[in-house]
PDB file of C-alpha atoms in Angstrom:
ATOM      1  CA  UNK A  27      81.714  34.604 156.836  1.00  0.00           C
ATOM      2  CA  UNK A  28      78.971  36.775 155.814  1.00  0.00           C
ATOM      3  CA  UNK A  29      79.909  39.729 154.208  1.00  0.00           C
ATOM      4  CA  UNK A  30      76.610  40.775 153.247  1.00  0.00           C
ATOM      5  CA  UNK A  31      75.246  44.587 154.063  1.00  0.00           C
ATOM      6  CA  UNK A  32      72.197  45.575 153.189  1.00  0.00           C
ATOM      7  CA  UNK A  33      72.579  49.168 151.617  1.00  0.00           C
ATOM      8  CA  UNK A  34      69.866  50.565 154.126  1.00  0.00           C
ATOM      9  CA  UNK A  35      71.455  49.634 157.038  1.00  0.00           C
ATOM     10  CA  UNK A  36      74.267  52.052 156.378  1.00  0.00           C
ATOM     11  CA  UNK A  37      71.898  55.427 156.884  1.00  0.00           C
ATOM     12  CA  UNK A  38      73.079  56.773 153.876  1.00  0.00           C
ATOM     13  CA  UNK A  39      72.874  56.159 149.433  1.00  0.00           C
ATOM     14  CA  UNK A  40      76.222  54.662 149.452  1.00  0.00           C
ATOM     15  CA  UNK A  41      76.456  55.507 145.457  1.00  0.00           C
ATOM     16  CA  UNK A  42      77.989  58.384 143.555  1.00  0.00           C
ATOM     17  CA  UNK A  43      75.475  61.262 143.519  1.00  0.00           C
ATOM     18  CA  UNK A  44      74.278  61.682 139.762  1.00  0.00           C
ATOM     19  CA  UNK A  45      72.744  64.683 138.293  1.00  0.00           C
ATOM     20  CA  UNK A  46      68.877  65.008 137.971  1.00  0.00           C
ATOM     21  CA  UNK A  47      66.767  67.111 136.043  1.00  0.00           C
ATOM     22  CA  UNK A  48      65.438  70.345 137.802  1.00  0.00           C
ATOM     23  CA  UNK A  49      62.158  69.083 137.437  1.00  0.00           C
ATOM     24  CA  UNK A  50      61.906  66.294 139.107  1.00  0.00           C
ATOM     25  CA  UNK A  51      59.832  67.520 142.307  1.00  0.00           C
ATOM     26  CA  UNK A  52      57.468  68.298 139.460  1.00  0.00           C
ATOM     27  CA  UNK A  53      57.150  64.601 138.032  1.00  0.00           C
ATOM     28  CA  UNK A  54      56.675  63.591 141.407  1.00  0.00           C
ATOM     29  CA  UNK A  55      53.652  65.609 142.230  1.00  0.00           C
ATOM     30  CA  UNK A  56      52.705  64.256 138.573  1.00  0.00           C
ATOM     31  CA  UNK A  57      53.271  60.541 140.404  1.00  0.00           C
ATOM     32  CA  UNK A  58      51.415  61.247 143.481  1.00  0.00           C
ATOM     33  CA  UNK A  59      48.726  62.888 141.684  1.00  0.00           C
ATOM     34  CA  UNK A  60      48.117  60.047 139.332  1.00  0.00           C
ATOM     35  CA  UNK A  61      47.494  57.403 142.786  1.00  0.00           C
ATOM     36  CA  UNK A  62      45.245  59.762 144.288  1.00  0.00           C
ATOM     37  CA  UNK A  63      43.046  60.230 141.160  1.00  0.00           C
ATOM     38  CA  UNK A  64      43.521  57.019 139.092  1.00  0.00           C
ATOM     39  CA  UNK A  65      44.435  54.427 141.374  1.00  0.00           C
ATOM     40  CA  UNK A  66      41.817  55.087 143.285  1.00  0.00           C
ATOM     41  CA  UNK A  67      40.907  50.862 143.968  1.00  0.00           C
ATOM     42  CA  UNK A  68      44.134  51.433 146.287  1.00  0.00           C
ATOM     43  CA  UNK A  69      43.643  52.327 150.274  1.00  0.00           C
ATOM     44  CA  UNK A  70      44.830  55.112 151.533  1.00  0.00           C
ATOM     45  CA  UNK A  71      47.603  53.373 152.858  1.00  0.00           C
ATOM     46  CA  UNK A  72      48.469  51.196 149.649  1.00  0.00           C
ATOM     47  CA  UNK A  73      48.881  54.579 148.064  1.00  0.00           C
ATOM     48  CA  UNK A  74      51.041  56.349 150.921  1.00  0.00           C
ATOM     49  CA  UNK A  75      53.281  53.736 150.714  1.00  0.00           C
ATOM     50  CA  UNK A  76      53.647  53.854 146.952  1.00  0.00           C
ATOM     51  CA  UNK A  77      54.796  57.627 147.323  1.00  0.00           C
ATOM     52  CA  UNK A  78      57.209  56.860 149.988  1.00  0.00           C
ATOM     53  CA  UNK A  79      58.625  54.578 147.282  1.00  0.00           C
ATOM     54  CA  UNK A  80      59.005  58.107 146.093  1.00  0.00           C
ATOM     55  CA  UNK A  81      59.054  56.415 141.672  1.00  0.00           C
ATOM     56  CA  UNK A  82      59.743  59.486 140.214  1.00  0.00           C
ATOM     57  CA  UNK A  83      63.171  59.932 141.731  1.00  0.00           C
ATOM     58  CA  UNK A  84      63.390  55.907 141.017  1.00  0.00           C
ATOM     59  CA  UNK A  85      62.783  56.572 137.481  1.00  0.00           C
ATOM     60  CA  UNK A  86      65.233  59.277 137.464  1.00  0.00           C
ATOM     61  CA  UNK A  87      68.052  57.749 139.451  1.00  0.00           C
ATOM     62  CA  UNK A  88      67.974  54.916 136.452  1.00  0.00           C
ATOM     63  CA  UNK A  89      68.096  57.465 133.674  1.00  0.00           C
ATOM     64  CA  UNK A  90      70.400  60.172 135.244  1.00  0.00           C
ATOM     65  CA  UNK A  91      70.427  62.435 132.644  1.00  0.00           C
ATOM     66  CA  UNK A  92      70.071  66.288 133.493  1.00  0.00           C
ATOM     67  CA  UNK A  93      69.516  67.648 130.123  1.00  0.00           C
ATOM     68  CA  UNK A  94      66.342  65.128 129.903  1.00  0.00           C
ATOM     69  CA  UNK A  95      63.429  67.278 129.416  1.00  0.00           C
ATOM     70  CA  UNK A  96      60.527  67.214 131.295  1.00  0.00           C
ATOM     71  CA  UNK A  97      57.984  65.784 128.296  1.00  0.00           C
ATOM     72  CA  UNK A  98      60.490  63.149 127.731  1.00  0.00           C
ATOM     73  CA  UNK A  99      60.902  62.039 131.408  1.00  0.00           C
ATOM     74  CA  UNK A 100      57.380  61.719 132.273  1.00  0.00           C
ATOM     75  CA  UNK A 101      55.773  58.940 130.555  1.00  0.00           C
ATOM     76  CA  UNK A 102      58.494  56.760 132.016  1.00  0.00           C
ATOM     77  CA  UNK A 103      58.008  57.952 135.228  1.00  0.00           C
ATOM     78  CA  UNK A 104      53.629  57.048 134.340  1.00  0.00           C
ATOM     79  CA  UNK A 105      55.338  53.632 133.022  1.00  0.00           C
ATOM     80  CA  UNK A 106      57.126  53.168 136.709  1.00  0.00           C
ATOM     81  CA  UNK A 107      53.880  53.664 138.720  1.00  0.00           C
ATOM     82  CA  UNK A 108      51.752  51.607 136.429  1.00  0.00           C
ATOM     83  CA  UNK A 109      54.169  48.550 136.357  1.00  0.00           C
ATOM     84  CA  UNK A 110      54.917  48.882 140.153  1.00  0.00           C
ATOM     85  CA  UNK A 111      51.330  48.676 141.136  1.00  0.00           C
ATOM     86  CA  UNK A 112      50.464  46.142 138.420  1.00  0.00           C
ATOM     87  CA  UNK A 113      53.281  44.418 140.073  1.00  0.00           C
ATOM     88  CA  UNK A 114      51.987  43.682 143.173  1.00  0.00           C
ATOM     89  CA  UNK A 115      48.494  43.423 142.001  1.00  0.00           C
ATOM     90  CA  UNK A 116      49.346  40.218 139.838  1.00  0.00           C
ATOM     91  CA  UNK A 117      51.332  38.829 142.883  1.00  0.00           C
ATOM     92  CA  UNK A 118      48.283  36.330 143.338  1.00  0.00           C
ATOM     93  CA  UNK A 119      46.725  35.878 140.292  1.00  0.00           C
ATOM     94  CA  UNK A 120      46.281  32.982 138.140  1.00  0.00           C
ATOM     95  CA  UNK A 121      48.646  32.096 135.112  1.00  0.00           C
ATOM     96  CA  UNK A 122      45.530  32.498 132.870  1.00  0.00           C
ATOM     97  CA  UNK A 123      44.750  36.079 134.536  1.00  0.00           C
ATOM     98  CA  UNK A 124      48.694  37.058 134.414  1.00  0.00           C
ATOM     99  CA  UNK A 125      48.003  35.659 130.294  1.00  0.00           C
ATOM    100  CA  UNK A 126      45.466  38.007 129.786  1.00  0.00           C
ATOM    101  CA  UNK A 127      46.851  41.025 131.433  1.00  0.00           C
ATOM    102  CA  UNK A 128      50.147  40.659 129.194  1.00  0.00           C
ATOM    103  CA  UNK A 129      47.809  40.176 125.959  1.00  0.00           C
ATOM    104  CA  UNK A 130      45.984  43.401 126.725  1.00  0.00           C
ATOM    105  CA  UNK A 131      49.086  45.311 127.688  1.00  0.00           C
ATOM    106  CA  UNK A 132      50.886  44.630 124.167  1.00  0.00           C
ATOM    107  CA  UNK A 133      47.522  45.392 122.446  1.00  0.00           C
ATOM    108  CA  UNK A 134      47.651  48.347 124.546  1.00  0.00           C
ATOM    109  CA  UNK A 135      51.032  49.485 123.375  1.00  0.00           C
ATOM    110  CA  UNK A 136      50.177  48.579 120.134  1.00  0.00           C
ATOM    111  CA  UNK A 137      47.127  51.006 119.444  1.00  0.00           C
ATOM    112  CA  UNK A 138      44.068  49.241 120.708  1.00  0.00           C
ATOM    113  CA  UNK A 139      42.270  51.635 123.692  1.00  0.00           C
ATOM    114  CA  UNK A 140      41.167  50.142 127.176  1.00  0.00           C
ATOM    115  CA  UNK A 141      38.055  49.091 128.040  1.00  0.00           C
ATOM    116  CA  UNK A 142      36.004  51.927 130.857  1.00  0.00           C
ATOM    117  CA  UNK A 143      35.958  48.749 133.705  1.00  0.00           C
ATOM    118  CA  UNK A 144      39.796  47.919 133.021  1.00  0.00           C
ATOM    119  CA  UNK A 145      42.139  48.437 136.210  1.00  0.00           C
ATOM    120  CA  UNK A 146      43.679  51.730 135.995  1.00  0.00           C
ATOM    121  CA  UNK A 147      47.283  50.971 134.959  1.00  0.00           C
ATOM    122  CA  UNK A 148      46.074  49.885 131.414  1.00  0.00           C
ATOM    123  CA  UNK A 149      44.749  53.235 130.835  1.00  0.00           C
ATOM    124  CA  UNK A 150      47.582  54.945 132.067  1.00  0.00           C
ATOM    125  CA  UNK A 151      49.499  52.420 129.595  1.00  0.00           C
ATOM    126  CA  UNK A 152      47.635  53.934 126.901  1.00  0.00           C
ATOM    127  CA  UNK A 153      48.148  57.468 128.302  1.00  0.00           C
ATOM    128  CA  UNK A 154      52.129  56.762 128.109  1.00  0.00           C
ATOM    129  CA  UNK A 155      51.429  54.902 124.578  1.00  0.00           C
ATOM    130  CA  UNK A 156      50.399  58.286 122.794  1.00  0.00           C
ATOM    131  CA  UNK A 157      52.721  60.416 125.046  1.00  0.00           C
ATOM    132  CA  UNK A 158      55.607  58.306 123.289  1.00  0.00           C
ATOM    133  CA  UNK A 159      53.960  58.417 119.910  1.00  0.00           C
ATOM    134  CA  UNK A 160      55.383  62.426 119.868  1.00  0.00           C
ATOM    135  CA  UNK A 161      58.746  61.817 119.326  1.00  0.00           C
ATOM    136  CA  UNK A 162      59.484  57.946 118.630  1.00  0.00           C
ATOM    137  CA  UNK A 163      58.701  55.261 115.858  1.00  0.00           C
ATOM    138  CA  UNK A 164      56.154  53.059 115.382  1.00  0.00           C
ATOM    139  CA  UNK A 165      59.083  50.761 115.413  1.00  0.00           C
ATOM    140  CA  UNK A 166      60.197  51.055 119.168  1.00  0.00           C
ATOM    141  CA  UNK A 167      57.033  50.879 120.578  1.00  0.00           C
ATOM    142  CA  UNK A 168      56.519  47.635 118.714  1.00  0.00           C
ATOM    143  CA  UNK A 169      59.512  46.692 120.372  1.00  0.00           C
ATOM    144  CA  UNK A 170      58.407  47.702 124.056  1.00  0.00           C
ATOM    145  CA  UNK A 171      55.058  46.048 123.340  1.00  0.00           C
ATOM    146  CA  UNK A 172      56.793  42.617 122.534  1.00  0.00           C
ATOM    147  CA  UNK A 173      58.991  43.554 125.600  1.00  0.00           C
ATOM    148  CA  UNK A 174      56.240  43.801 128.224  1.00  0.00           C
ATOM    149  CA  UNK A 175      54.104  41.210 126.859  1.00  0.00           C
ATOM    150  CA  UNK A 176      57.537  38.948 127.846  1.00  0.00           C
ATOM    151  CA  UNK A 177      57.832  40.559 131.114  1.00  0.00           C
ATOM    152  CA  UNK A 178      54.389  39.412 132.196  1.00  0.00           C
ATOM    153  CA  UNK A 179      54.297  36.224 130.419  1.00  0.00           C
ATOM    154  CA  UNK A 180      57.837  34.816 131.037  1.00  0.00           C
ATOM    155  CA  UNK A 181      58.130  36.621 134.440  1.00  0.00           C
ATOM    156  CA  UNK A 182      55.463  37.411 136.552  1.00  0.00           C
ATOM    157  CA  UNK A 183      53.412  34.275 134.922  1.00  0.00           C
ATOM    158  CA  UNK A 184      55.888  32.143 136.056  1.00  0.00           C
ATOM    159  CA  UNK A 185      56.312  33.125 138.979  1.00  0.00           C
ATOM    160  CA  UNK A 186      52.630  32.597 140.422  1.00  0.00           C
ATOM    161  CA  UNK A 187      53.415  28.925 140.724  1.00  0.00           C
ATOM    162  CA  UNK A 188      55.564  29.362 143.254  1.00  0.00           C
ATOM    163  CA  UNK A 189      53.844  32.080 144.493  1.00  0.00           C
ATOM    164  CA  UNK A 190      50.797  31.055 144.694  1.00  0.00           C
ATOM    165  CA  UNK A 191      52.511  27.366 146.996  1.00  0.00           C
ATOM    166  CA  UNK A 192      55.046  29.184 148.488  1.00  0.00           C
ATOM    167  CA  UNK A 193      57.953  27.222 147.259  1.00  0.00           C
ATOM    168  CA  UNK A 194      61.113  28.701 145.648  1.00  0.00           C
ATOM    169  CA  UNK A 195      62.480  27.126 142.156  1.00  0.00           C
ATOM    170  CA  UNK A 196      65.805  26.371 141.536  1.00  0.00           C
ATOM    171  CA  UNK A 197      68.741  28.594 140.607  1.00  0.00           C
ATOM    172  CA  UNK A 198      68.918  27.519 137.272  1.00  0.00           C
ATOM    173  CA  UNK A 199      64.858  28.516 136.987  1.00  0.00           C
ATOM    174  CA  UNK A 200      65.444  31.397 139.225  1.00  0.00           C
ATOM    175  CA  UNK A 201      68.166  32.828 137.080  1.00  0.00           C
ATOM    176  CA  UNK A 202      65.516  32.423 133.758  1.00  0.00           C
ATOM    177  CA  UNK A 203      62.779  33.644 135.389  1.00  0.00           C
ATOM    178  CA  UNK A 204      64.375  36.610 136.826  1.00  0.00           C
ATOM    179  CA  UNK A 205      65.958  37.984 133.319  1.00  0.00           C
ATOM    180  CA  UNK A 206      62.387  39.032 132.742  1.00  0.00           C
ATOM    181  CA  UNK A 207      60.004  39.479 135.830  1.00  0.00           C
ATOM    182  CA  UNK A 208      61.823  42.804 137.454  1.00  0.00           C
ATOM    183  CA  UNK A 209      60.807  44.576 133.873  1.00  0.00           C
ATOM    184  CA  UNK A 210      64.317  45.747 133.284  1.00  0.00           C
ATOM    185  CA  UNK A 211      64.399  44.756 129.672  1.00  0.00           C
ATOM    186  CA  UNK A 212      61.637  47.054 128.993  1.00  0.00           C
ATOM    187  CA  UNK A 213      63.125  50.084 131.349  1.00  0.00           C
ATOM    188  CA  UNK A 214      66.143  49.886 128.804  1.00  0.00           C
ATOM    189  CA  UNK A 215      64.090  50.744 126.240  1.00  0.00           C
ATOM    190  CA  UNK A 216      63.544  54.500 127.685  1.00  0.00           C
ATOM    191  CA  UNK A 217      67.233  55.492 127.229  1.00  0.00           C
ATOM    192  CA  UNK A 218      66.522  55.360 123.552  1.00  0.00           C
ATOM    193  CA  UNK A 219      64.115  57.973 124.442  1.00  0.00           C
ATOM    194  CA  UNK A 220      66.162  59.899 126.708  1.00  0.00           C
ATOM    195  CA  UNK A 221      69.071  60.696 124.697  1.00  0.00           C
ATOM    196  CA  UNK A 222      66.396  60.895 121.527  1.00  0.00           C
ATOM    197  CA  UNK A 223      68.119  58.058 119.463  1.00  0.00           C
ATOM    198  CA  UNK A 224      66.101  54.877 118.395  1.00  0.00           C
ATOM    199  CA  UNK A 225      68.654  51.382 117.698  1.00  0.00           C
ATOM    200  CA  UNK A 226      67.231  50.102 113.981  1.00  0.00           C
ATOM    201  CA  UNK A 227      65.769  46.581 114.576  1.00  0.00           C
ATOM    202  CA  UNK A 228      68.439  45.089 112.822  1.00  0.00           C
ATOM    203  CA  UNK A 229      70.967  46.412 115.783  1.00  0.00           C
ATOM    204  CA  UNK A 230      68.420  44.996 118.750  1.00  0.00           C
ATOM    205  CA  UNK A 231      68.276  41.923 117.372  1.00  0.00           C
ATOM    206  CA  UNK A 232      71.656  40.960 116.764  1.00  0.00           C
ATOM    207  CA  UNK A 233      72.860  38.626 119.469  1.00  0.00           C
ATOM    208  CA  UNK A 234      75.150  40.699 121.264  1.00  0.00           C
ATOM    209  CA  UNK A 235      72.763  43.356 121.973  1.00  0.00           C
ATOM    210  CA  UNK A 236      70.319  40.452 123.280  1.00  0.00           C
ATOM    211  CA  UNK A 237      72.910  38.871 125.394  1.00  0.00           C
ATOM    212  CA  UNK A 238      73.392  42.162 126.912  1.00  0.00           C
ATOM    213  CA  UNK A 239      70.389  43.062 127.301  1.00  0.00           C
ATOM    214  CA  UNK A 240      69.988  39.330 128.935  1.00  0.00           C
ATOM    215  CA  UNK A 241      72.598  39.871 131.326  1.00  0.00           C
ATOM    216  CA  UNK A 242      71.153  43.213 132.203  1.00  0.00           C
ATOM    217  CA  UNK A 243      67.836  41.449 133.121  1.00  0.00           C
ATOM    218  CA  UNK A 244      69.436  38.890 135.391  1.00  0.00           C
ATOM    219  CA  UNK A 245      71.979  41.188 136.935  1.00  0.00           C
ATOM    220  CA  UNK A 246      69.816  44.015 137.865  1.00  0.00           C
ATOM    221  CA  UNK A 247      67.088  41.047 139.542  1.00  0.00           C
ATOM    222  CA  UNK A 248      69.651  39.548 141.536  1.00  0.00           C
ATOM    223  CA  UNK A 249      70.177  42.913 142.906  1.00  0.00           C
ATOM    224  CA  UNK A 250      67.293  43.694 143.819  1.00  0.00           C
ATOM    225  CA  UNK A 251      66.931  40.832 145.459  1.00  0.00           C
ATOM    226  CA  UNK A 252      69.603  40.714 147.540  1.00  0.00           C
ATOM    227  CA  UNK A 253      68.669  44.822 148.153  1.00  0.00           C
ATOM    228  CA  UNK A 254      65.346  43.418 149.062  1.00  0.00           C
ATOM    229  CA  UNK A 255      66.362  39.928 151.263  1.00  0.00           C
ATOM    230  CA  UNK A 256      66.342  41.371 154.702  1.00  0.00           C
ATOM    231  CA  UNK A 257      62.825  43.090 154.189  1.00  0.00           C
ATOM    232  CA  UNK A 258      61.116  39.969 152.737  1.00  0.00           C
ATOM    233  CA  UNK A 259      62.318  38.257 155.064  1.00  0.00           C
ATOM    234  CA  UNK A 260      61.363  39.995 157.962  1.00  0.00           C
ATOM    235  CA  UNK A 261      57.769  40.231 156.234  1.00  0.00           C
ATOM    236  CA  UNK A 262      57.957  36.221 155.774  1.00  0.00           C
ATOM    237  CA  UNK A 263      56.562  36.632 152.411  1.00  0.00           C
ATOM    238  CA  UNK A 264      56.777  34.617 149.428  1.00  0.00           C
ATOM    239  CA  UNK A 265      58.891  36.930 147.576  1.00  0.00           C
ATOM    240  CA  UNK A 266      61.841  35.638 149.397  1.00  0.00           C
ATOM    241  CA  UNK A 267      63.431  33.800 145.827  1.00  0.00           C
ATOM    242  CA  UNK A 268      65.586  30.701 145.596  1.00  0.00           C
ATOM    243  CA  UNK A 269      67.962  29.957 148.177  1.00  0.00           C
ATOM    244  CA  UNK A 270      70.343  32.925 148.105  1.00  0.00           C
TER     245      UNK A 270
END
């Protein structure tokens, strides 16, 4: 039997309510304010929809910590619109366009500035870059450089193959590819930032940390996948993933 429910069928958030910051309505005027005046190559109606998405309170729900202040919350909440739009503008693009997208991201991150003609989320990358550079070390935004650079690359790269012939890999594949292209392992870098505490290298890299932060990819894509299974495939879109 199935005993699948999709969690918006029941009317309701069917999770325990968690506390948010008390300025949260104003991060998401900051969201909706950044795809009216930088996203501007969206439609109207690309960038309605993104604000129904409503990312500020998705950015928040994920890091539900009240006492987060408002300087500290923001440039994830720029991070969440950029890689949600850059998301679904990559959904058809080319390995070697996906290649160069995560090459400029990490140089980005790393210090080098955008070019005036690039697509608006690698300025606001940069934007988000110097926000962070107020309050944490060179060393973890090294860290979330390498970490999107792997997200694109190892996720959404991959990906476009079967995008692109609308085929479905494997679970085996699936369950590789999906540790990296739902850009959880660099979300988990932000709760460094939120509780204002940076893990030396030497702790990241040990393997423990890894595997969890491994399983965290893969467990967090799986459920938004299933989350998402009854909309794609209502939509008939590609995005439907291996044969859940």
């Amino acid at each position: 039997m199935n005993s699948y429910q999709n969690p918006l069928s029941l009317g309701y958030y069917p999770f325990p309510e968690t506390s948010i910051p008390a300025h949260v309505e104003r991060l998401k005027e900051d969201a909706e304010g950044w795809l009216d005046n930088d996203y501007i190559f969206l439609t109207a109606s690309e960038r309605r929809l993104y604000k129904i998405a409503n990312l500020a309170y998705t950015t928040i729900r994920m890091l539900p910590n009240e006492n987060t202040s408002y300087e500290r919350m923001k440039p994830a909440v720029r991070w969440m619109v950029a890689v949600t739009v850059s998301d679904d503008y990559y959904e058809l693009s080319t390995r070697e366009e996906i290649k160069h997208a995560a090459e400029r991201v990490r140089s980005i991150l790393l210090g080098a500035d955008p070019l005036p003609d690039e697509m608006a989320f690698f300025h606001q990358y940069a934007i988000m870059r110097d926000e962070y550079r107020a309050f944490m070390p060179n060393e973890w935004m090294e860290r979330m450089a390498k970490d999107m650079y792997e997200y694109l690359l190892f996720g959404i790269r991959e990906m476009t193959a079967y995008t692109a012939t609308g085929t479905r890999p494997n679970l085996a594949v699936y369950s590789i590819i999906r540790e990296f292209d739902v850009a959880v392992i660099p979300f988990m870098n932000f709760v460094e930032c939120e509780i204002g505490f940076t893990l030396p290298k030497h702790v990241v890299d040990h393997p423990v940390i890894q595997r969890i932060r491994s399983l965290m990819g893969k467990i967090i894509g799986f459920q938004n996948d299933f989350y998402s299974l009854e909309k794609e495939s209502v939509r008939g879109t590609s995005k439907v993933p291996c044969d859940l």
